[in-house]
């Protein structure tokens, strides 16, 4: 059987020793043998908590109040939007079942060739944009800290800070799975301590009786609620890489435990700190959140806060770059995992340098990201539907068979049901989206409410369930047969 074997030659040894913290991960997208599986589902909690103990959560929470929502409405939207982390958890259960990455497992949904096009967009290009945006935000914080301690303004210093943050991130991504699991257990605790301290100062400045000067009613309220929900829920839907972090778990790991620890690890800090951001906006000007928060923090603690922001970015982008490298392998680029990670890292670093030092292209990137849910929602909808249809029975070795006529070659390399479902979901998203430059006709009917996330998610799942159920069931084989 012809399969892809894109292991990284930098790994040492075989067995569990090939996945140890502090050693380069030996595996790429290749199948993880049962004898190399290790760990427990509860380790996924800290893996997902560290990226979500986040400064961005504070920013998003403040944005909900700036949109005109009351404190109660904002908190309700925060809880509702973050419930979609359940879907991230559901995707994670396919990792231990298949023993390979999500970008390989999705070949079952789109076919060998069709999958390349889908993941190039949803798993690689969008990842590069997210890396650049997160690095830009962290770099601005780091540059500001350098100014506070008396460093002279210099484009060279700015470039050094940008490259330093990117390099720290890529070290984590290059070392890979075991290092991420071990390091994020420490980072999740350290970041939580810092952000709890920040939360304490915010609570001391919260106006618990806050009401907007002009409360929203009717259509404007529905638009704000829908927009806030889309803003919150777009984060969990952007993490379709949860199988990548779960694939080393033993095949017999309980799916409920895998899904639960993944979802809970992200849900709890996201709800807590996004809520703190909303509370902060009751008295602080969260249109400039970093400056607003620094005003209420003691001077000695501001550098600690900025360092925490940078470390959170390293944790967040560490996962993104790690999975983006695996995605590049899945597309068919013949590179080892380490090289694939460095490729996406260099590209995103160049984008960040260009954004901050040459030209503010981030406005264009932000505009593009307004449409991210148009494709991330459908990709998650198709994936979740496939897990339900095949009852999470995936054979990693068969998924790595890319030859013509292989188990997942389908029609000329394309599973028409999966591609049709993805396109239908994306079309529904476009019709339902509301952005700064385009409002879909369905959104217009509802007064400009952004319904793209739910529309794309539901339509893609429904179409795939209807078109692909019979064929996918016929393609299912028991793992190992």
CSV table of C-alpha atoms in Angstrom, one decimal:
chain,number,residue,atom,x,y,z
A,1,UNK,CA,0.0,0.0,0.0
A,2,UNK,CA,1.4,3.4,-1.0
A,3,UNK,CA,1.3,5.8,1.8
A,4,UNK,CA,2.8,9.1,2.7
A,5,UNK,CA,5.7,8.9,5.2
A,6,UNK,CA,6.5,12.5,6.1
A,7,UNK,CA,8.4,11.9,9.4
A,8,UNK,CA,11.0,14.3,10.6
A,9,UNK,CA,14.5,12.8,10.5
A,10,UNK,CA,15.5,15.0,13.5
A,11,UNK,CA,13.6,12.8,15.9
A,12,UNK,CA,15.5,10.3,18.1
A,13,UNK,CA,14.6,6.7,18.6
A,14,UNK,CA,11.4,4.8,18.5
A,15,UNK,CA,8.6,4.1,20.9
A,16,UNK,CA,7.4,6.7,23.5
A,17,UNK,CA,10.9,8.2,23.7
A,18,UNK,CA,10.2,9.7,20.2
A,19,UNK,CA,7.7,12.0,21.9
A,20,UNK,CA,9.4,13.5,25.0
A,21,UNK,CA,9.4,17.1,26.2
A,22,UNK,CA,12.7,18.8,25.2
A,23,UNK,CA,13.3,16.5,22.2
A,24,UNK,CA,12.3,17.2,18.6
A,25,UNK,CA,9.1,15.4,17.8
A,26,UNK,CA,9.9,12.6,15.3
A,27,UNK,CA,6.4,12.3,13.8
A,28,UNK,CA,4.8,14.5,11.2
A,29,UNK,CA,1.4,13.5,9.7
A,30,UNK,CA,2.4,9.8,9.7
A,31,UNK,CA,0.4,7.3,11.7
A,32,UNK,CA,1.2,7.1,15.4
A,33,UNK,CA,1.6,3.3,16.3
A,34,UNK,CA,-0.3,2.0,19.3
A,35,UNK,CA,2.9,1.3,21.1
A,36,UNK,CA,3.9,5.0,20.9
A,37,UNK,CA,0.5,6.3,22.3
A,38,UNK,CA,0.7,7.8,25.8
A,39,UNK,CA,-0.8,10.3,28.0
A,40,UNK,CA,-4.3,10.9,29.5
A,41,UNK,CA,-7.2,13.1,28.2
A,42,UNK,CA,-7.0,15.4,31.2
A,43,UNK,CA,-3.6,16.7,29.9
A,44,UNK,CA,-5.6,18.4,27.1
A,45,UNK,CA,-7.0,20.8,29.6
A,46,UNK,CA,-3.8,22.9,30.1
A,47,UNK,CA,-3.0,22.6,26.4
A,48,UNK,CA,-6.2,24.5,25.6
A,49,UNK,CA,-6.2,26.7,28.7
A,50,UNK,CA,-2.8,28.4,28.0
A,51,UNK,CA,-3.7,29.9,24.7
A,52,UNK,CA,-7.1,31.1,26.1
A,53,UNK,CA,-5.8,32.8,29.2
A,54,UNK,CA,-5.7,35.7,26.9
A,55,UNK,CA,-5.3,39.5,26.5
A,56,UNK,CA,-7.4,39.1,23.4
A,57,UNK,CA,-10.3,37.9,25.6
A,58,UNK,CA,-10.2,41.1,27.6
A,59,UNK,CA,-10.2,43.1,24.3
A,60,UNK,CA,-13.2,41.2,22.9
A,61,UNK,CA,-15.1,41.5,26.2
A,62,UNK,CA,-14.6,45.2,26.1
A,63,UNK,CA,-15.7,45.4,22.5
A,64,UNK,CA,-19.1,43.9,23.4
A,65,UNK,CA,-19.8,46.8,25.7
A,66,UNK,CA,-18.6,49.3,23.1
A,67,UNK,CA,-21.2,47.7,20.7
A,68,UNK,CA,-23.9,49.0,23.1
A,69,UNK,CA,-24.8,45.9,25.0
A,70,UNK,CA,-25.7,46.0,28.7
A,71,UNK,CA,-23.5,44.1,31.1
A,72,UNK,CA,-26.0,41.3,31.4
A,73,UNK,CA,-26.4,41.0,27.6
A,74,UNK,CA,-22.6,40.9,27.1
A,75,UNK,CA,-22.1,38.2,29.7
A,76,UNK,CA,-24.9,36.1,28.1
A,77,UNK,CA,-23.3,36.4,24.7
A,78,UNK,CA,-19.9,35.5,26.1
A,79,UNK,CA,-21.3,32.2,27.6
A,80,UNK,CA,-23.4,31.4,24.5
A,81,UNK,CA,-20.6,32.0,22.0
A,82,UNK,CA,-18.0,30.0,24.0
A,83,UNK,CA,-20.3,27.0,24.1
A,84,UNK,CA,-19.0,26.3,20.6
A,85,UNK,CA,-15.8,25.0,22.2
A,86,UNK,CA,-17.9,21.8,22.5
A,87,UNK,CA,-17.4,21.4,18.7
A,88,UNK,CA,-13.6,21.8,19.1
A,89,UNK,CA,-13.8,19.0,21.6
A,90,UNK,CA,-15.9,16.8,19.3
A,91,UNK,CA,-13.3,17.2,16.6
A,92,UNK,CA,-10.5,16.2,19.0
A,93,UNK,CA,-12.0,12.7,19.5
A,94,UNK,CA,-10.9,11.8,15.9
A,95,UNK,CA,-7.3,12.2,16.8
A,96,UNK,CA,-6.9,9.1,19.0
A,97,UNK,CA,-9.2,7.1,16.8
A,98,UNK,CA,-7.1,7.7,13.6
A,99,UNK,CA,-3.7,8.4,15.1
A,100,UNK,CA,-3.0,11.1,12.7
A,101,UNK,CA,-3.7,14.8,12.2
A,102,UNK,CA,-7.0,16.5,11.5
A,103,UNK,CA,-5.7,17.7,8.1
A,104,UNK,CA,-5.3,14.1,7.1
A,105,UNK,CA,-8.5,12.8,8.6
A,106,UNK,CA,-10.4,15.4,6.5
A,107,UNK,CA,-9.4,13.4,3.4
A,108,UNK,CA,-12.3,11.1,4.4
A,109,UNK,CA,-14.7,14.1,3.9
A,110,UNK,CA,-13.2,15.7,0.7
A,111,UNK,CA,-11.1,13.1,-1.0
A,112,UNK,CA,-7.3,13.2,-1.5
A,113,UNK,CA,-7.3,16.0,-4.0
A,114,UNK,CA,-10.4,17.9,-2.8
A,115,UNK,CA,-8.9,18.0,0.7
A,116,UNK,CA,-5.8,19.8,-0.5
A,117,UNK,CA,-7.8,22.8,-1.7
A,118,UNK,CA,-9.9,23.0,1.5
A,119,UNK,CA,-7.1,22.8,4.0
A,120,UNK,CA,-4.9,25.1,2.0
A,121,UNK,CA,-7.5,27.8,2.7
A,122,UNK,CA,-8.8,26.8,6.1
A,123,UNK,CA,-5.7,25.3,7.7
A,124,UNK,CA,-2.8,27.2,6.1
A,125,UNK,CA,-3.6,30.6,4.6
A,126,UNK,CA,-5.8,31.6,7.4
A,127,UNK,CA,-3.2,30.4,9.9
A,128,UNK,CA,-0.6,32.7,8.4
A,129,UNK,CA,-2.9,35.6,8.8
A,130,UNK,CA,-3.7,34.7,12.5
A,131,UNK,CA,0.0,34.3,13.2
A,132,UNK,CA,0.8,37.8,11.8
A,133,UNK,CA,-2.1,39.4,13.7
A,134,UNK,CA,-1.2,37.9,17.0
A,135,UNK,CA,2.5,38.6,16.6
A,136,UNK,CA,1.7,42.2,15.7
A,137,UNK,CA,-0.4,42.7,18.8
A,138,UNK,CA,2.3,41.2,21.1
A,139,UNK,CA,5.0,43.1,19.4
A,140,UNK,CA,3.3,46.4,19.9
A,141,UNK,CA,3.0,45.5,23.6
A,142,UNK,CA,6.7,44.5,23.7
A,143,UNK,CA,7.8,47.7,21.9
A,144,UNK,CA,5.8,49.8,24.3
A,145,UNK,CA,7.5,48.0,27.3
A,146,UNK,CA,10.9,48.8,25.7
A,147,UNK,CA,9.9,52.4,25.6
A,148,UNK,CA,8.8,52.4,29.3
A,149,UNK,CA,12.2,51.2,30.4
A,150,UNK,CA,14.0,53.9,28.4
A,151,UNK,CA,15.0,52.2,25.2
A,152,UNK,CA,15.2,54.7,22.3
A,153,UNK,CA,12.8,54.4,19.4
A,154,UNK,CA,14.4,52.5,16.6
A,155,UNK,CA,13.1,50.4,13.7
A,156,UNK,CA,15.9,48.0,14.3
A,157,UNK,CA,14.9,47.5,17.9
A,158,UNK,CA,11.3,47.0,16.8
A,159,UNK,CA,12.4,44.3,14.3
A,160,UNK,CA,14.5,42.6,17.0
A,161,UNK,CA,11.4,42.4,19.3
A,162,UNK,CA,9.2,41.1,16.5
A,163,UNK,CA,11.7,38.5,15.4
A,164,UNK,CA,12.4,37.5,19.1
A,165,UNK,CA,8.7,36.8,19.8
A,166,UNK,CA,8.3,34.9,16.5
A,167,UNK,CA,11.5,32.9,17.2
A,168,UNK,CA,10.3,31.9,20.7
A,169,UNK,CA,7.0,30.8,19.2
A,170,UNK,CA,8.6,28.7,16.5
A,171,UNK,CA,10.9,27.0,19.1
A,172,UNK,CA,7.8,25.7,20.8
A,173,UNK,CA,6.2,24.6,17.5
A,174,UNK,CA,9.4,22.9,16.2
A,175,UNK,CA,9.9,20.9,19.4
A,176,UNK,CA,6.3,19.8,19.0
A,177,UNK,CA,3.7,17.8,20.8
A,178,UNK,CA,5.4,16.6,24.1
A,179,UNK,CA,7.0,20.0,24.7
A,180,UNK,CA,3.7,21.7,24.1
A,181,UNK,CA,1.9,19.5,26.6
A,182,UNK,CA,4.6,19.9,29.3
A,183,UNK,CA,5.2,23.7,28.7
A,184,UNK,CA,1.6,24.6,28.5
A,185,UNK,CA,0.8,23.0,31.8
A,186,UNK,CA,3.2,25.5,33.4
A,187,UNK,CA,2.1,28.5,31.2
A,188,UNK,CA,-1.6,27.9,32.0
A,189,UNK,CA,-0.9,28.3,35.7
A,190,UNK,CA,1.5,31.3,35.3
A,191,UNK,CA,-0.8,33.2,32.9
A,192,UNK,CA,-3.8,32.5,35.1
A,193,UNK,CA,-2.1,34.0,38.1
A,194,UNK,CA,-1.2,37.2,36.2
A,195,UNK,CA,-4.6,37.6,34.7
A,196,UNK,CA,-6.3,36.9,38.0
A,197,UNK,CA,-4.3,39.8,39.5
A,198,UNK,CA,-5.4,42.0,36.5
A,199,UNK,CA,-9.0,40.8,37.1
A,200,UNK,CA,-8.8,41.9,40.7
A,201,UNK,CA,-7.9,45.5,39.7
A,202,UNK,CA,-10.6,45.5,37.1
A,203,UNK,CA,-13.2,44.3,39.6
A,204,UNK,CA,-12.2,47.2,41.9
A,205,UNK,CA,-13.1,49.6,39.1
A,206,UNK,CA,-16.2,47.9,37.8
A,207,UNK,CA,-19.5,49.8,37.7
A,208,UNK,CA,-21.9,47.0,38.6
A,209,UNK,CA,-24.9,49.3,37.8
A,210,UNK,CA,-23.7,50.1,34.3
A,211,UNK,CA,-26.2,50.8,31.6
A,212,UNK,CA,-25.5,52.2,28.1
A,213,UNK,CA,-26.3,55.8,27.7
A,214,UNK,CA,-28.6,54.8,24.8
A,215,UNK,CA,-29.8,51.3,25.4
A,216,UNK,CA,-30.4,49.2,22.2
A,217,UNK,CA,-33.8,47.9,21.3
A,218,UNK,CA,-35.4,46.0,18.5
A,219,UNK,CA,-33.4,45.6,15.3
A,220,UNK,CA,-30.2,47.3,16.5
A,221,UNK,CA,-30.2,45.1,19.6
A,222,UNK,CA,-30.6,41.9,17.5
A,223,UNK,CA,-27.7,43.1,15.2
A,224,UNK,CA,-25.4,43.7,18.2
A,225,UNK,CA,-26.3,40.4,19.8
A,226,UNK,CA,-25.7,38.5,16.6
A,227,UNK,CA,-22.5,40.4,15.9
A,228,UNK,CA,-21.2,39.7,19.4
A,229,UNK,CA,-22.1,36.1,19.2
A,230,UNK,CA,-20.2,35.8,15.9
A,231,UNK,CA,-17.2,37.6,17.4
A,232,UNK,CA,-17.0,35.2,20.3
A,233,UNK,CA,-17.8,32.0,18.5
A,234,UNK,CA,-15.4,32.6,15.6
A,235,UNK,CA,-12.5,31.7,18.0
A,236,UNK,CA,-13.5,28.1,18.8
A,237,UNK,CA,-14.5,27.6,15.2
A,238,UNK,CA,-11.0,28.7,14.1
A,239,UNK,CA,-9.4,25.8,16.1
A,240,UNK,CA,-10.1,22.8,13.8
A,241,UNK,CA,-6.7,21.5,14.8
A,242,UNK,CA,-7.7,19.8,18.1
A,243,UNK,CA,-7.2,16.3,16.7
A,244,UNK,CA,-3.5,17.2,16.2
A,245,UNK,CA,-3.0,17.6,19.9
A,246,UNK,CA,-5.0,14.5,20.8
A,247,UNK,CA,-3.5,12.0,18.3
A,248,UNK,CA,-0.9,10.6,20.7
A,249,UNK,CA,-3.5,9.5,23.2
A,250,UNK,CA,-4.1,5.8,23.4
A,251,UNK,CA,-6.7,4.5,20.9
A,252,UNK,CA,-8.9,3.4,23.8
A,253,UNK,CA,-9.2,6.9,25.3
A,254,UNK,CA,-12.8,7.7,26.2
A,255,UNK,CA,-14.2,10.1,23.5
A,256,UNK,CA,-16.2,11.9,26.2
A,257,UNK,CA,-13.1,12.6,28.2
A,258,UNK,CA,-11.1,13.8,25.2
A,259,UNK,CA,-13.9,16.1,24.1
A,260,UNK,CA,-14.7,17.3,27.6
A,261,UNK,CA,-11.1,18.2,28.7
A,262,UNK,CA,-10.5,19.9,25.3
A,263,UNK,CA,-13.6,22.0,25.5
A,264,UNK,CA,-13.4,22.7,29.2
A,265,UNK,CA,-9.8,23.8,29.0
A,266,UNK,CA,-10.7,26.5,26.4
A,267,UNK,CA,-14.2,27.4,27.7
A,268,UNK,CA,-13.4,28.3,31.3
A,269,UNK,CA,-10.6,30.8,30.8
A,270,UNK,CA,-12.4,32.2,27.7
A,271,UNK,CA,-15.6,32.9,29.6
A,272,UNK,CA,-13.8,34.2,32.7
A,273,UNK,CA,-11.4,36.7,31.0
A,274,UNK,CA,-13.8,37.8,28.3
A,275,UNK,CA,-16.2,38.6,31.1
A,276,UNK,CA,-13.5,40.5,32.9
A,277,UNK,CA,-13.0,42.5,29.7
A,278,UNK,CA,-16.7,43.4,29.6
A,279,UNK,CA,-16.6,44.5,33.3
A,280,UNK,CA,-13.5,46.6,32.6
A,281,UNK,CA,-15.4,48.5,29.8
A,282,UNK,CA,-18.1,49.7,32.3
A,283,UNK,CA,-15.6,52.3,33.6
A,284,UNK,CA,-12.5,52.1,31.3
A,285,UNK,CA,-12.1,53.2,27.7
A,286,UNK,CA,-11.5,49.8,26.1
A,287,UNK,CA,-11.1,51.3,22.7
A,288,UNK,CA,-7.4,51.4,23.7
A,289,UNK,CA,-7.4,48.4,26.1
A,290,UNK,CA,-3.7,48.2,26.8
A,291,UNK,CA,-3.5,51.9,27.8
A,292,UNK,CA,-6.7,51.6,29.8
A,293,UNK,CA,-5.6,48.6,31.8
A,294,UNK,CA,-2.1,50.0,32.4
A,295,UNK,CA,-3.7,53.0,34.1
A,296,UNK,CA,-5.3,50.9,36.8
A,297,UNK,CA,-2.4,48.6,37.4
A,298,UNK,CA,0.5,49.5,39.7
A,299,UNK,CA,3.7,50.5,37.8
A,300,UNK,CA,5.7,47.6,38.9
A,301,UNK,CA,3.1,45.1,37.6
A,302,UNK,CA,2.8,46.6,34.1
A,303,UNK,CA,6.0,44.8,32.8
A,304,UNK,CA,4.7,41.5,34.3
A,305,UNK,CA,1.4,42.1,32.4
A,306,UNK,CA,3.1,42.8,29.1
A,307,UNK,CA,5.3,39.7,29.5
A,308,UNK,CA,2.2,37.7,30.1
A,309,UNK,CA,0.6,39.1,26.9
A,310,UNK,CA,3.7,38.0,25.0
A,311,UNK,CA,3.8,34.6,26.6
A,312,UNK,CA,0.1,34.1,25.8
A,313,UNK,CA,0.8,35.0,22.2
A,314,UNK,CA,3.6,32.4,22.1
A,315,UNK,CA,1.2,29.8,23.5
A,316,UNK,CA,-1.5,30.7,21.0
A,317,UNK,CA,0.7,31.0,18.0
A,318,UNK,CA,2.7,27.9,19.0
A,319,UNK,CA,-0.4,25.7,18.4
A,320,UNK,CA,-1.2,27.5,15.2
A,321,UNK,CA,2.3,27.2,13.7
A,322,UNK,CA,2.5,23.6,14.8
A,323,UNK,CA,-0.7,22.6,13.1
A,324,UNK,CA,0.0,24.8,10.0
A,325,UNK,CA,3.3,22.9,9.5
A,326,UNK,CA,1.4,19.6,9.6
A,327,UNK,CA,-1.2,21.0,7.2
A,328,UNK,CA,1.5,21.9,4.7
A,329,UNK,CA,2.6,18.3,4.8
A,330,UNK,CA,-1.0,17.1,4.3
A,331,UNK,CA,-1.3,19.3,1.2
A,332,UNK,CA,1.5,17.2,-0.3
A,333,UNK,CA,4.6,19.4,0.1
A,334,UNK,CA,7.5,17.1,0.6
A,335,UNK,CA,9.0,18.7,3.7
A,336,UNK,CA,9.8,17.4,7.1
A,337,UNK,CA,7.7,18.7,10.0
A,338,UNK,CA,10.3,21.0,11.3
A,339,UNK,CA,11.0,22.6,7.9
A,340,UNK,CA,7.2,22.9,7.3
A,341,UNK,CA,6.8,24.8,10.6
A,342,UNK,CA,9.7,27.1,9.7
A,343,UNK,CA,8.2,27.9,6.3
A,344,UNK,CA,4.9,29.1,7.8
A,345,UNK,CA,6.9,30.9,10.5
A,346,UNK,CA,9.1,32.8,8.1
A,347,UNK,CA,6.1,33.8,6.0
A,348,UNK,CA,4.1,35.1,9.0
A,349,UNK,CA,7.1,36.9,10.5
A,350,UNK,CA,7.7,38.7,7.1
A,351,UNK,CA,4.0,39.7,7.2
A,352,UNK,CA,4.3,41.0,10.7
A,353,UNK,CA,7.5,43.0,9.9
A,354,UNK,CA,5.8,44.5,6.8
A,355,UNK,CA,2.7,45.4,8.8
A,356,UNK,CA,4.5,47.2,11.6
A,357,UNK,CA,7.6,48.7,9.9
A,358,UNK,CA,6.6,49.3,6.3
A,359,UNK,CA,2.9,49.5,5.6
A,360,UNK,CA,-0.2,48.9,7.7
A,361,UNK,CA,-1.6,46.0,5.7
A,362,UNK,CA,-3.3,44.7,8.8
A,363,UNK,CA,-6.4,46.6,7.9
A,364,UNK,CA,-6.7,44.5,4.8
A,365,UNK,CA,-6.0,41.3,6.8
A,366,UNK,CA,-8.6,42.3,9.4
A,367,UNK,CA,-11.1,42.7,6.5
A,368,UNK,CA,-10.2,39.3,5.3
A,369,UNK,CA,-10.7,37.8,8.8
A,370,UNK,CA,-14.2,39.3,8.9
A,371,UNK,CA,-15.0,36.6,6.4
A,372,UNK,CA,-13.1,33.8,8.2
A,373,UNK,CA,-16.3,32.4,9.6
A,374,UNK,CA,-17.6,32.0,6.1
A,375,UNK,CA,-15.2,29.1,5.6
A,376,UNK,CA,-14.3,27.9,9.1
A,377,UNK,CA,-18.0,27.3,10.0
A,378,UNK,CA,-18.6,25.0,7.0
A,379,UNK,CA,-15.4,23.1,7.6
A,380,UNK,CA,-16.3,22.4,11.2
A,381,UNK,CA,-19.9,21.5,10.2
A,382,UNK,CA,-18.7,18.9,7.6
A,383,UNK,CA,-16.1,17.4,10.1
A,384,UNK,CA,-18.6,17.0,13.0
A,385,UNK,CA,-21.2,15.5,10.6
A,386,UNK,CA,-18.6,13.0,9.4
A,387,UNK,CA,-17.6,12.0,12.9
A,388,UNK,CA,-21.3,11.3,13.6
A,389,UNK,CA,-21.9,9.4,10.3
A,390,UNK,CA,-18.9,7.1,10.7
A,391,UNK,CA,-19.2,6.9,14.5
A,392,UNK,CA,-15.6,8.1,14.8
A,393,UNK,CA,-14.1,5.0,13.1
A,394,UNK,CA,-11.1,6.2,11.2
A,395,UNK,CA,-8.1,4.1,10.0
A,396,UNK,CA,-5.1,6.4,10.0
A,397,UNK,CA,-3.1,4.1,7.7
A,398,UNK,CA,-5.9,4.1,5.0
A,399,UNK,CA,-6.1,7.9,5.3
A,400,UNK,CA,-2.4,8.1,4.4
A,401,UNK,CA,-2.9,6.0,1.2
A,402,UNK,CA,-2.8,8.7,-1.5
A,403,UNK,CA,-2.6,6.5,-4.5
A,404,UNK,CA,-5.2,6.6,-7.3
A,405,UNK,CA,-8.0,4.1,-6.5
A,406,UNK,CA,-7.2,4.2,-2.7
A,407,UNK,CA,-9.9,4.1,-0.1
A,408,UNK,CA,-10.4,7.8,-0.1
A,409,UNK,CA,-9.8,8.6,-3.8
A,410,UNK,CA,-13.5,8.8,-4.5
A,411,UNK,CA,-14.1,10.4,-7.9
A,412,UNK,CA,-10.9,11.7,-9.4
A,413,UNK,CA,-9.6,12.4,-5.9
A,414,UNK,CA,-12.7,14.3,-4.8
A,415,UNK,CA,-15.6,13.4,-2.5
A,416,UNK,CA,-18.3,15.4,-4.2
A,417,UNK,CA,-20.6,15.2,-1.2
A,418,UNK,CA,-18.0,16.8,1.1
A,419,UNK,CA,-16.9,19.5,-1.4
A,420,UNK,CA,-20.6,20.3,-2.2
A,421,UNK,CA,-21.4,20.6,1.5
A,422,UNK,CA,-18.4,22.9,2.1
A,423,UNK,CA,-19.3,25.1,-0.8
A,424,UNK,CA,-23.0,25.2,0.2
A,425,UNK,CA,-22.1,26.2,3.7
A,426,UNK,CA,-19.7,28.9,2.5
A,427,UNK,CA,-22.4,30.2,0.1
A,428,UNK,CA,-24.9,30.3,3.1
A,429,UNK,CA,-22.3,32.1,5.1
A,430,UNK,CA,-21.8,34.8,2.4
A,431,UNK,CA,-25.6,35.3,2.1
A,432,UNK,CA,-25.8,35.7,5.9
A,433,UNK,CA,-22.7,37.6,6.7
A,434,UNK,CA,-22.5,41.3,7.7
A,435,UNK,CA,-19.1,43.0,7.4
A,436,UNK,CA,-17.7,46.5,7.0
A,437,UNK,CA,-17.8,46.1,3.2
A,438,UNK,CA,-20.5,43.5,2.4
A,439,UNK,CA,-23.9,42.6,3.9
A,440,UNK,CA,-25.5,39.5,2.5
A,441,UNK,CA,-29.2,39.5,1.5
A,442,UNK,CA,-30.3,37.2,4.3
A,443,UNK,CA,-28.5,39.4,6.8
A,444,UNK,CA,-30.2,42.5,5.3
A,445,UNK,CA,-33.6,40.9,5.8
A,446,UNK,CA,-32.7,40.7,9.5
A,447,UNK,CA,-31.6,44.3,9.8
A,448,UNK,CA,-27.9,43.6,9.2
A,449,UNK,CA,-27.5,40.8,11.8
A,450,UNK,CA,-24.4,38.6,11.2
A,451,UNK,CA,-25.8,35.1,10.9
A,452,UNK,CA,-23.0,33.7,8.8
A,453,UNK,CA,-21.5,31.5,11.5
A,454,UNK,CA,-24.7,29.5,12.3
A,455,UNK,CA,-25.9,29.6,8.7
A,456,UNK,CA,-22.6,28.1,7.3
A,457,UNK,CA,-22.3,25.6,10.1
A,458,UNK,CA,-25.8,24.2,9.9
A,459,UNK,CA,-26.1,24.2,6.1
A,460,UNK,CA,-22.8,22.4,5.6
A,461,UNK,CA,-23.6,19.8,8.2
A,462,UNK,CA,-27.1,19.2,6.8
A,463,UNK,CA,-25.9,19.0,3.2
A,464,UNK,CA,-23.1,16.6,4.1
A,465,UNK,CA,-25.5,14.4,6.1
A,466,UNK,CA,-27.9,14.2,3.2
A,467,UNK,CA,-25.4,13.6,0.4
A,468,UNK,CA,-22.5,11.8,2.0
A,469,UNK,CA,-24.1,9.5,4.6
A,470,UNK,CA,-24.6,6.4,2.4
A,471,UNK,CA,-21.2,6.7,0.7
A,472,UNK,CA,-19.2,7.4,3.8
A,473,UNK,CA,-20.8,4.4,5.6
A,474,UNK,CA,-19.8,2.2,2.7
A,475,UNK,CA,-16.2,3.4,3.0
A,476,UNK,CA,-15.8,2.7,6.7
A,477,UNK,CA,-13.6,-0.1,7.8
A,478,UNK,CA,-12.7,-1.1,11.2
A,479,UNK,CA,-9.3,0.3,12.4
A,480,UNK,CA,-6.5,-2.0,11.7
A,481,UNK,CA,-8.3,-4.1,9.0
